[in-house]
Short mmCIF file of C-alpha atoms in Angstrom, two decimals:
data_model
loop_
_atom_site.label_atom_id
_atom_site.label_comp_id
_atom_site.label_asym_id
_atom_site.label_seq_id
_atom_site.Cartn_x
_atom_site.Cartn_y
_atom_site.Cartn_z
CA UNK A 19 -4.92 -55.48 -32.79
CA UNK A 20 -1.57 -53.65 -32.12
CA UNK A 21 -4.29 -50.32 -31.72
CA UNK A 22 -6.44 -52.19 -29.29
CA UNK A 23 -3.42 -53.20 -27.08
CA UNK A 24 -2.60 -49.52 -26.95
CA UNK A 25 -5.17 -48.27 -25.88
CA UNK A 26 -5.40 -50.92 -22.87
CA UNK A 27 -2.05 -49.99 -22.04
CA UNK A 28 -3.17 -46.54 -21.98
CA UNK A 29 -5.98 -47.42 -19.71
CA UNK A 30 -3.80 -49.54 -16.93
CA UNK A 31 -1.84 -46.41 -16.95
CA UNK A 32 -4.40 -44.39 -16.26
CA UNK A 33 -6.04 -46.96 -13.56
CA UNK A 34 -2.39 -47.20 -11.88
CA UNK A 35 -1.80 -43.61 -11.76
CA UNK A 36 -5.23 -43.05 -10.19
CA UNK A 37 -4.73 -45.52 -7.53
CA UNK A 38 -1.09 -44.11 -6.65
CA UNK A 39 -3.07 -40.40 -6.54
CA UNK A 40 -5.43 -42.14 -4.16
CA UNK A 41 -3.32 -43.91 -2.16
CA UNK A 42 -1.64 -41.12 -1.08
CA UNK A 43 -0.52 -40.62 2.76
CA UNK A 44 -2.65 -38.78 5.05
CA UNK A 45 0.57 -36.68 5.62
CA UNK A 46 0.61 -35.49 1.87
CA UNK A 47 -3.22 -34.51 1.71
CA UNK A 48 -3.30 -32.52 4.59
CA UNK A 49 -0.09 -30.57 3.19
CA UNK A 50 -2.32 -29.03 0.52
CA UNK A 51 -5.51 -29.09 2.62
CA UNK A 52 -7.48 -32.47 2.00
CA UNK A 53 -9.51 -31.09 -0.41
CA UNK A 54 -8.46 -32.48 -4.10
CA UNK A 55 -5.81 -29.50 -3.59
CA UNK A 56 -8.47 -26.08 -3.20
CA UNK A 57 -6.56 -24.86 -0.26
CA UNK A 58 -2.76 -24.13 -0.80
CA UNK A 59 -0.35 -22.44 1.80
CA UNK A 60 -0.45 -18.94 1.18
CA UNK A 61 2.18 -16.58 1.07
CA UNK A 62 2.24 -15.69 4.95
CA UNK A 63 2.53 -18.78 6.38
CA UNK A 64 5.41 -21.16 6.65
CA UNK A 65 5.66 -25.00 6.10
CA UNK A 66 3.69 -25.62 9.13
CA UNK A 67 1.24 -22.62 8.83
CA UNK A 68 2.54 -19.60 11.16
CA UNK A 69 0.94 -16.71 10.31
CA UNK A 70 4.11 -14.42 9.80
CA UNK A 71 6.70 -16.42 9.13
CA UNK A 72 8.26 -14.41 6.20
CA UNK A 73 8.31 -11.37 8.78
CA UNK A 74 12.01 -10.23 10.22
CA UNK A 75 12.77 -9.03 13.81
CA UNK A 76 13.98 -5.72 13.89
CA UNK A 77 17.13 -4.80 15.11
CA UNK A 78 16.26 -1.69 17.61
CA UNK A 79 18.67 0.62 18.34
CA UNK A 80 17.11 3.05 20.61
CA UNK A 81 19.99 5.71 20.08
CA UNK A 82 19.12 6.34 16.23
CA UNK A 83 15.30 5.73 16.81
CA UNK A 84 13.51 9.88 16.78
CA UNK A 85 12.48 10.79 20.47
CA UNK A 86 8.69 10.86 20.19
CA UNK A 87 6.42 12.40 23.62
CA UNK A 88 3.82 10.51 25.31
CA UNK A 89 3.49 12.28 28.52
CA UNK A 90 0.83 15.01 28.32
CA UNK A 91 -1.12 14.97 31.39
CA UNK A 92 -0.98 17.77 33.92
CA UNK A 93 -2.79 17.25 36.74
CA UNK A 94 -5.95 19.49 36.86
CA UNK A 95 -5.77 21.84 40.22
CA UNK A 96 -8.67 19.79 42.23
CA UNK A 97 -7.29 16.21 41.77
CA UNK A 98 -3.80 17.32 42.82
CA UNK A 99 -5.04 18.81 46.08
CA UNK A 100 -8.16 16.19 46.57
CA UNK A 101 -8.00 14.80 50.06
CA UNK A 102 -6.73 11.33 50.30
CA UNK A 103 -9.31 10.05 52.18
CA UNK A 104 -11.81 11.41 49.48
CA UNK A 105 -10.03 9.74 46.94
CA UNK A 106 -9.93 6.32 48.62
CA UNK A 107 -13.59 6.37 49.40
CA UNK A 108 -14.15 7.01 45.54
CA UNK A 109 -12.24 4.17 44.97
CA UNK A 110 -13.70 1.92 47.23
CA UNK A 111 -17.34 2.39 46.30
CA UNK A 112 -16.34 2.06 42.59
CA UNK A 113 -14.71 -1.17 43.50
CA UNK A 114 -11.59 0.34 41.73
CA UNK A 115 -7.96 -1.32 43.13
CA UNK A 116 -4.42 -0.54 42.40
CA UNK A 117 -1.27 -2.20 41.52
CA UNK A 118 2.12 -0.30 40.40
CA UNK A 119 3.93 2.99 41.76
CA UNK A 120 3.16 6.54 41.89
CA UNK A 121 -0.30 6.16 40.23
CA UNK A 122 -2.08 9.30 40.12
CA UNK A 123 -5.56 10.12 41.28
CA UNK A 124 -8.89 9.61 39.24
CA UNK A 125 -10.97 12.38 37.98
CA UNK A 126 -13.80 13.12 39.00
CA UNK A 127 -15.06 14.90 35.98
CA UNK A 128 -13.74 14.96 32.21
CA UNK A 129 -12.86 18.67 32.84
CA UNK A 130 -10.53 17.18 35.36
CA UNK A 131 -8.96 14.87 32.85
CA UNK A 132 -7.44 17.99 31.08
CA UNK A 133 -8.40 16.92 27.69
CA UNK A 134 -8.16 19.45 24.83
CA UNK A 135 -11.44 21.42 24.27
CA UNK A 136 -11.89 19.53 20.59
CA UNK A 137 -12.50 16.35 22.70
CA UNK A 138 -14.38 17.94 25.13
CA UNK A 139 -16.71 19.04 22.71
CA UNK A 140 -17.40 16.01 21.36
CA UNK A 141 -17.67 14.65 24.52
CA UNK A 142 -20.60 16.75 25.81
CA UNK A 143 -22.07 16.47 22.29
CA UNK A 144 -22.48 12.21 22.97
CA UNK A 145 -24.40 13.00 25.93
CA UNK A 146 -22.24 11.28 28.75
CA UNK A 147 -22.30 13.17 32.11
CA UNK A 148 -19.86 11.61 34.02
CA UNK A 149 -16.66 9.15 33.22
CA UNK A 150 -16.70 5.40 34.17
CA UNK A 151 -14.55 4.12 37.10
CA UNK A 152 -12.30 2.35 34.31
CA UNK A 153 -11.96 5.95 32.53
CA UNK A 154 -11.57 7.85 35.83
CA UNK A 155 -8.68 5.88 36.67
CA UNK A 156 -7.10 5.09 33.35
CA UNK A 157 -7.00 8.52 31.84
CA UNK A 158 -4.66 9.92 34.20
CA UNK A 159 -2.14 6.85 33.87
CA UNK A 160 -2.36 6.55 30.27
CA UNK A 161 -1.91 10.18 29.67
CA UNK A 162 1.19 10.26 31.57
CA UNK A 163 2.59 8.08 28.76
CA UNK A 164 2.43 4.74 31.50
CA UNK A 165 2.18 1.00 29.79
CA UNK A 166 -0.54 -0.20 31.71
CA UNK A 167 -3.49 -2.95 32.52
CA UNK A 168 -6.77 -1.98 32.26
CA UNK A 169 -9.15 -5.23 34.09
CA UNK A 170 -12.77 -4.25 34.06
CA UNK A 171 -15.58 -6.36 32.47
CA UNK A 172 -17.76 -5.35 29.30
CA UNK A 173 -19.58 -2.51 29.08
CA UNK A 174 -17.11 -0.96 31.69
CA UNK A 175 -16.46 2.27 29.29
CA UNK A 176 -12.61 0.60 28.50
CA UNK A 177 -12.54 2.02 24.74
CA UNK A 178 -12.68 5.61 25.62
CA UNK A 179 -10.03 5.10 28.11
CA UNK A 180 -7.48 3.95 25.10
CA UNK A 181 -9.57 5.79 22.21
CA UNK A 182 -9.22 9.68 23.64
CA UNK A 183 -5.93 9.27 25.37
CA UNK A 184 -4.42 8.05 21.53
CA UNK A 185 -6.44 11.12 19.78
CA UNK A 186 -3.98 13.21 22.15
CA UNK A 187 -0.75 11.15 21.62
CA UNK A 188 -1.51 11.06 17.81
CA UNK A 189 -1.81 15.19 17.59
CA UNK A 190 1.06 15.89 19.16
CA UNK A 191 3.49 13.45 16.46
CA UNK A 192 4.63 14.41 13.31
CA UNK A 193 2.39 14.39 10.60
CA UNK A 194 2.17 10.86 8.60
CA UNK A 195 3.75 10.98 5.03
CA UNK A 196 1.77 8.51 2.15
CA UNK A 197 2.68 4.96 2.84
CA UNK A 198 3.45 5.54 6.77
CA UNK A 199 2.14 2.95 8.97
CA UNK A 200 0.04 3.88 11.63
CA UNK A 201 0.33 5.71 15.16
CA UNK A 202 -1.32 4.14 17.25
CA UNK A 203 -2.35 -0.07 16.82
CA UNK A 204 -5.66 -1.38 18.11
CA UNK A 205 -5.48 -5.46 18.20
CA UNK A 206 -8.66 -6.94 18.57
CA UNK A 207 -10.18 -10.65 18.80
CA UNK A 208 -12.78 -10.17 16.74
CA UNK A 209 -14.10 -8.33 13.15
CA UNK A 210 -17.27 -6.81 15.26
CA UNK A 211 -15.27 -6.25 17.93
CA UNK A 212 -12.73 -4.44 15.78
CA UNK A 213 -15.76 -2.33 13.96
CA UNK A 214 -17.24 -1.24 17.24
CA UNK A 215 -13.98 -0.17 18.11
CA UNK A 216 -13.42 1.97 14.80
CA UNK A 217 -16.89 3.40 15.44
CA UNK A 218 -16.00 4.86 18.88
CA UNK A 219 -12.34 6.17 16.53
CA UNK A 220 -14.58 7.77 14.13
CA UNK A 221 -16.96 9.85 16.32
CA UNK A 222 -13.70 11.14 18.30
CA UNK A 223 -11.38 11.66 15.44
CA UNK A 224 -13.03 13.02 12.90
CA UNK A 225 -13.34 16.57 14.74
CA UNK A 226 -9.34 16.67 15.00
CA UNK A 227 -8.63 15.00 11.17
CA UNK A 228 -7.66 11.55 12.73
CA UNK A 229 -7.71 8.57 9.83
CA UNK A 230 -8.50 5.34 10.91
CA UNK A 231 -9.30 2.01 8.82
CA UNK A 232 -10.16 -1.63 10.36
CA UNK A 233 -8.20 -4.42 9.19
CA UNK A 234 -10.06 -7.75 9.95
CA UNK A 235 -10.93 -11.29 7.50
CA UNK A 236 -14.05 -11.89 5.68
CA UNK A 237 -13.60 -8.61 3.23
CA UNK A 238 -11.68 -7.68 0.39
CA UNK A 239 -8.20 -6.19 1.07
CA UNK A 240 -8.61 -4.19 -2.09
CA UNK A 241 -10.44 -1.09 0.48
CA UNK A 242 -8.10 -1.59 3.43
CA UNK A 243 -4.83 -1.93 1.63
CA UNK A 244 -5.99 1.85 -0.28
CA UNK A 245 -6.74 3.73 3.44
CA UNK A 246 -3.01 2.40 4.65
CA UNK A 247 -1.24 3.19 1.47
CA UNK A 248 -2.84 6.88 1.89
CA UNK A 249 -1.93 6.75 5.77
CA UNK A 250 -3.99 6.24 8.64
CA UNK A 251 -3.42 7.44 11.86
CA UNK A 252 -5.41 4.65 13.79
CA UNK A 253 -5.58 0.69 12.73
CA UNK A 254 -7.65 -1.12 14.44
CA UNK A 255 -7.18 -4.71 13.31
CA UNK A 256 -7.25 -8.15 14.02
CA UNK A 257 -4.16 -10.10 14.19
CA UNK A 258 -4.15 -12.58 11.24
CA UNK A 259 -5.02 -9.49 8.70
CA UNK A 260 -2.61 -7.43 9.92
CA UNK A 261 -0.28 -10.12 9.67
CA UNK A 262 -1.02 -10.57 6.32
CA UNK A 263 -0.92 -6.73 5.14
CA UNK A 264 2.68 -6.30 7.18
CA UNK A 265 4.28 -9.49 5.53
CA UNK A 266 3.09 -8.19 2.07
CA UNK A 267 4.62 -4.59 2.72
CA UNK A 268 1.13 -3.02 2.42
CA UNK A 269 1.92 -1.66 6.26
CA UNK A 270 4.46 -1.26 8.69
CA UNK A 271 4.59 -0.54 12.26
CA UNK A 272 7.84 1.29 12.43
CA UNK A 273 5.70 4.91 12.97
CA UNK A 274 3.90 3.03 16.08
CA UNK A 275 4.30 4.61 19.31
CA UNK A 276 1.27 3.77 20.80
CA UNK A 277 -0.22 0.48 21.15
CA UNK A 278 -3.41 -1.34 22.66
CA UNK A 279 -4.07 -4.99 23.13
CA UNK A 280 -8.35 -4.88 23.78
CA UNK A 281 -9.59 -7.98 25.24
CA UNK A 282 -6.36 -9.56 25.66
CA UNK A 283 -7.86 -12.72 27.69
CA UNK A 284 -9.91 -13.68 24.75
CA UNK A 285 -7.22 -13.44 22.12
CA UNK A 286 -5.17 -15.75 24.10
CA UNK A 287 -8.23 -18.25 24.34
CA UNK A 288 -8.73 -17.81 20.21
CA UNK A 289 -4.97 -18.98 20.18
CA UNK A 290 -3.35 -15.37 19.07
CA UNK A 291 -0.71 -15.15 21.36
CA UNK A 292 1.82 -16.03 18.26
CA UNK A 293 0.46 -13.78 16.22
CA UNK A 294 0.34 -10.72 18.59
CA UNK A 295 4.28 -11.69 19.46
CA UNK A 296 5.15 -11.39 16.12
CA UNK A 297 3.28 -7.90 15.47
CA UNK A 298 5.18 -6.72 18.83
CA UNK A 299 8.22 -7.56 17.90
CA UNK A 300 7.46 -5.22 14.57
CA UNK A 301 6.86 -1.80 16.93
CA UNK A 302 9.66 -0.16 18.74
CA UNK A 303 10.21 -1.07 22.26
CA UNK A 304 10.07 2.06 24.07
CA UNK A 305 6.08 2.39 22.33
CA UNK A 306 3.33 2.77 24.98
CA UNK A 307 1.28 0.07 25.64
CA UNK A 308 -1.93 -0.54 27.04
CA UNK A 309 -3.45 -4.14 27.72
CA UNK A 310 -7.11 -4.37 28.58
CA UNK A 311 -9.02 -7.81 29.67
CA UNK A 312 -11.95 -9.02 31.37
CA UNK A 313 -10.15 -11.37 33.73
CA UNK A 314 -6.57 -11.56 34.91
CA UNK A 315 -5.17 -15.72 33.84
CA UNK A 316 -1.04 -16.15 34.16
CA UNK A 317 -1.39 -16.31 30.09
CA UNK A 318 -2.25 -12.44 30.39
CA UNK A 319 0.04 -11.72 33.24
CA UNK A 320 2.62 -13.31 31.10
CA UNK A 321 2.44 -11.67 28.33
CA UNK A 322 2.28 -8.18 30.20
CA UNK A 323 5.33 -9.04 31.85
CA UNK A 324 6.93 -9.77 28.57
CA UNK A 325 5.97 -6.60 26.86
CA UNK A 326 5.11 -3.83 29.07
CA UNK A 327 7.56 -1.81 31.24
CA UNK A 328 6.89 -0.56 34.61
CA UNK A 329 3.26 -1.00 34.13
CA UNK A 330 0.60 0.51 36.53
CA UNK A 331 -2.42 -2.74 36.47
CA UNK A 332 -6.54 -0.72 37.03
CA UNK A 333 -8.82 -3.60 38.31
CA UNK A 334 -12.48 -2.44 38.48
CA UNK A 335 -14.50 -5.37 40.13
CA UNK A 336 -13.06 -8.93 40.45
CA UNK A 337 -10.22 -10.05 38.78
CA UNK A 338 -12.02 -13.48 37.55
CA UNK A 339 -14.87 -13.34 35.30
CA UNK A 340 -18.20 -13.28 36.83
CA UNK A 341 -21.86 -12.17 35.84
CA UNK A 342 -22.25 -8.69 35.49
CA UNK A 343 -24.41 -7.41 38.31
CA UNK A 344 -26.29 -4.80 36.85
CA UNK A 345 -28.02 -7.14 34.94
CA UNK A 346 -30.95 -8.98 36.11
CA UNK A 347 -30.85 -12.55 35.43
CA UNK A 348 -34.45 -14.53 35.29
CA UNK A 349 -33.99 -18.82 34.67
CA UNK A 350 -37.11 -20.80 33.54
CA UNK A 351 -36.65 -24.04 33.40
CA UNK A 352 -38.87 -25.59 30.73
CA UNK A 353 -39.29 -28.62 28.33
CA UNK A 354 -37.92 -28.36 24.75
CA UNK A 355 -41.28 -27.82 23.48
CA UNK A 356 -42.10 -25.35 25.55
CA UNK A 357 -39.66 -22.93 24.69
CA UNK A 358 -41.30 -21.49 21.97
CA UNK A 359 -44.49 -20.43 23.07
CA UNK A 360 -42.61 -19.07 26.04
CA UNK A 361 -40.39 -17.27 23.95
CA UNK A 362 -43.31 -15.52 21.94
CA UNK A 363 -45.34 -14.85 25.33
CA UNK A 364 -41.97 -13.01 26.66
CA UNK A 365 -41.72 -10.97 23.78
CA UNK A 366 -45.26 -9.79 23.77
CA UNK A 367 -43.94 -8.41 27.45
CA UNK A 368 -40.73 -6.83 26.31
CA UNK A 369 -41.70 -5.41 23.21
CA UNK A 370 -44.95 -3.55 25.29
CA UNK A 371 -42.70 -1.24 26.56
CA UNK A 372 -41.40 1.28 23.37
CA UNK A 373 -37.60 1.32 22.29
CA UNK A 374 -37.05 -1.82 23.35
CA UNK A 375 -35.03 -4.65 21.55
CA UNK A 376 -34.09 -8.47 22.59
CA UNK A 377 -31.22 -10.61 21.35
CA UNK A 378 -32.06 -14.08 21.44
CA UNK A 379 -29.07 -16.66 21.64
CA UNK A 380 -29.89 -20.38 20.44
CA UNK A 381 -27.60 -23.12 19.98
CA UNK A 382 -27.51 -24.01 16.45
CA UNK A 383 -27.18 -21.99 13.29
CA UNK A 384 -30.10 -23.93 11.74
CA UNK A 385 -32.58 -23.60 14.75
CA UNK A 386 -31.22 -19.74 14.58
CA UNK A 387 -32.30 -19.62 10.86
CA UNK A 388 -36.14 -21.27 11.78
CA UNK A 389 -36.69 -19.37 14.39
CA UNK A 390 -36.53 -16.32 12.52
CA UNK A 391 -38.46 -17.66 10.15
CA UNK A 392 -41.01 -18.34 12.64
CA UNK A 393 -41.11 -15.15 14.57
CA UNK A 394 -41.04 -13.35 11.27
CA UNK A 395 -44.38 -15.01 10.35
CA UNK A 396 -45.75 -14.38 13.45
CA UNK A 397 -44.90 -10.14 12.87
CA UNK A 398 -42.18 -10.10 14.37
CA UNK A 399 -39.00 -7.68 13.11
CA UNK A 400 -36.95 -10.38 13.30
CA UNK A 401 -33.49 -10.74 12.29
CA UNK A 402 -30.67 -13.15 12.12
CA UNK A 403 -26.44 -13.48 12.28
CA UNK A 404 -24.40 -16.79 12.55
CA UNK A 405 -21.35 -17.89 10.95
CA UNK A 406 -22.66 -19.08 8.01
CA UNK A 407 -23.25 -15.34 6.86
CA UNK A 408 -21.39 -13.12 4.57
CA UNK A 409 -19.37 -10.52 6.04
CA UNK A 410 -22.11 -8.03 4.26
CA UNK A 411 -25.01 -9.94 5.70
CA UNK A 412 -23.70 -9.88 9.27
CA UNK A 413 -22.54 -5.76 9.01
CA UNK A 414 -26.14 -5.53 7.71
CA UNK A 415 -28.03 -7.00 10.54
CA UNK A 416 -25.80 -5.64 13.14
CA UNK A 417 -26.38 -1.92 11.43
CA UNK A 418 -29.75 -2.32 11.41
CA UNK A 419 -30.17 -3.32 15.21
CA UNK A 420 -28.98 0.36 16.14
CA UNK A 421 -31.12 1.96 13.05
CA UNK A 422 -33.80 0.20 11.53
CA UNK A 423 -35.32 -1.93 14.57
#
């Protein structure tokens, strides 16, 4: 008997200590993630989950910091004696308008932009023929070694406005030793974003011996943490990983000079503004710094008030975000169940003409996954990316939209 009432005992225990675990406060669960404690607070964040927390302001003293040069431009012969009126006509039919002092002229041509002849040559060897009114403009300013703000919509040419003036400011610093953080600092919203970006990096770098890696969630660390302990000129990264590698001490910024903030409006929506404080705060203040958005909200005026100095602002187009007019826009209304047999009849008429490819945006990840399925069975090359998908399944499909389809 005395056995029996042990065990019992044992049992109410058990029942008791199970109800206290259950009737734990909302409070407590969502301290350790509400999930029978899978998700704990990691390392970079703080009690209430800042993303670096653990990271300390630097003190800057600008007397001990080394002198470093960012002004390399030298205005090319024909846009320093270009008639004004010239110039202002340019600008006018390229929609391009001006905020700041002593901003130079455009360029009319990339000979004009005085670029060395490695970039030149890789330049004519992409195939463009003339620059874009964001790149016309900005190259001059952000040669000179200006902060500036670079508004202009997608698809404006804005990467190669940051991307080739940094190849020159990187060639002209002292070489990186092992373990060095990076040059120049990319800060994007997004990984694709962020891969596009080191695309453009590669094709222009690689002629001068300019290492870049992309820092962004979704992948191991185990690859990104080996290209910045061997030194990288270039990181292009979004702001939660780099967060993450500078609060471990995998990186540092204190070998930044020159820094770029790429589609600053939609960070700011995405809720980084925090997180890109607290990487600023990391890179000397007398760095160069180059904000680029799609539209112009007080967050973004804000924050280039707070961080850039004397800043000359590039707006190509209107300042508030509109559809791009180079694209024509056809609306059908239909019923639901009309959409797919309107959808196949369309893409008989696009896919007549050779070289041509469609994205097709639909509202839910599972309707995404069907109607590949569906368009797959009826011949169609058909592929699919959502959120769902592994960061390998999503580099796949986008890889194989520029070479397999």
């Amino acid at each position: 008997m005395g056995r029996y009432r042990s065990r019992s005992r044992d049992r109410d225990r058990r029942r008791r200590s199970r109800t206290r675990s259950r009737s734990r406060s909302p409070r407590d669960r969502r301290s350790w993630g509400g999930s029978g404690g899978r998700d704990r607070p990691s390392s970079s964040r703080n009690s209430r989950g800042q993303p670096g927390a653990n990271l300390r302001k630097p003190r800057w003293d600008l007397s001990r910091l080394e002198p470093f040069k960012k002004d390399f431009y030298i205005p090319h012969d024909a846009v320093q004696n270009r008639d004004l009126r010239i110039v202002e006509q340019y600008r006018a039919e390229k929609e391009i308008t001006l905020r700041g002092k002593s901003i130079p002229n455009p360029v009319f041509n990339f000979e004009e932009a005085g670029f060395p002849d490695y970039v030149l040559k890789e330049i004519k060897r992409q195939g463009f023929s003339e620059p874009t009114s964001i790149q016309a403009q900005g190259w001059p300013i952000a040669l000179s070694g200006r902060d500036m703000v670079g508004i202009a919509s997608t698809g404006s040419g804005k990467t190669l406005s940051y991307i080739l003036p940094a190849i020159v400011h990187i060639n002209s610093q002292p070489k990186l030793s092992r373990k060095d953080g990076p040059v120049a600092l990319v800060l994007a919203p997004t990984r694709e974003l962020a891969q596009q970006i080191q695309q453009v990096a590669d094709d222009f770098g690689h002629s001068s011996g300019i290492r870049n890696t992309c820092l962004y969630g979704g992948a191991p660390k185990g690859a990104q943490a080996r290209d910045l302990d061997g030194g990288v000129e270039i990181v292009i990264a979004t702001p939660g990983r780099l967060l993450d590698f500078l609060e471990s001490g995998k990186t540092n910024l204190k070998r930044c000079t020159y820094l770029v903030l790429d589609e600053a409006d939609r960070m700011l929506d995405m809720g980084f503004e925090p997180q890109i404080r607290k990487i600023i705060e990391q890179i000397r203040p007398d760095r160069q710094t180059l904000m680029w958005s799609a539209t112009w909200p007080k967050e973004v005026k804000n924050l280039a008030e707070d961080f850039l100095k004397d800043y000359a602002q590039i707006n190509v187009g209107s300042l508030q975000l509109s559809a791009n007019h180079n694209i024509l826009q056809i609306i059908d209304v239909c019923q639901d169940y009309e959409k797919e047999n309107k959808l196949s009849t369309l893409l008989k008429e696009i896919m007549a003409e050779s070289e041509n490819k469609t994205i097709v945006f639909i509202e839910t990840k599972r309707r995404v996954d069907e109607i590949t399925r569906k368009m797959k069975r009826d011949g169609w090359p058909a592929v699919c990316i959502h959120g769902d998908k592994t960061q390998q399944e999503r580099d796949w499909v986008l890889q194989g939209t520029y070479e397999r389809y």
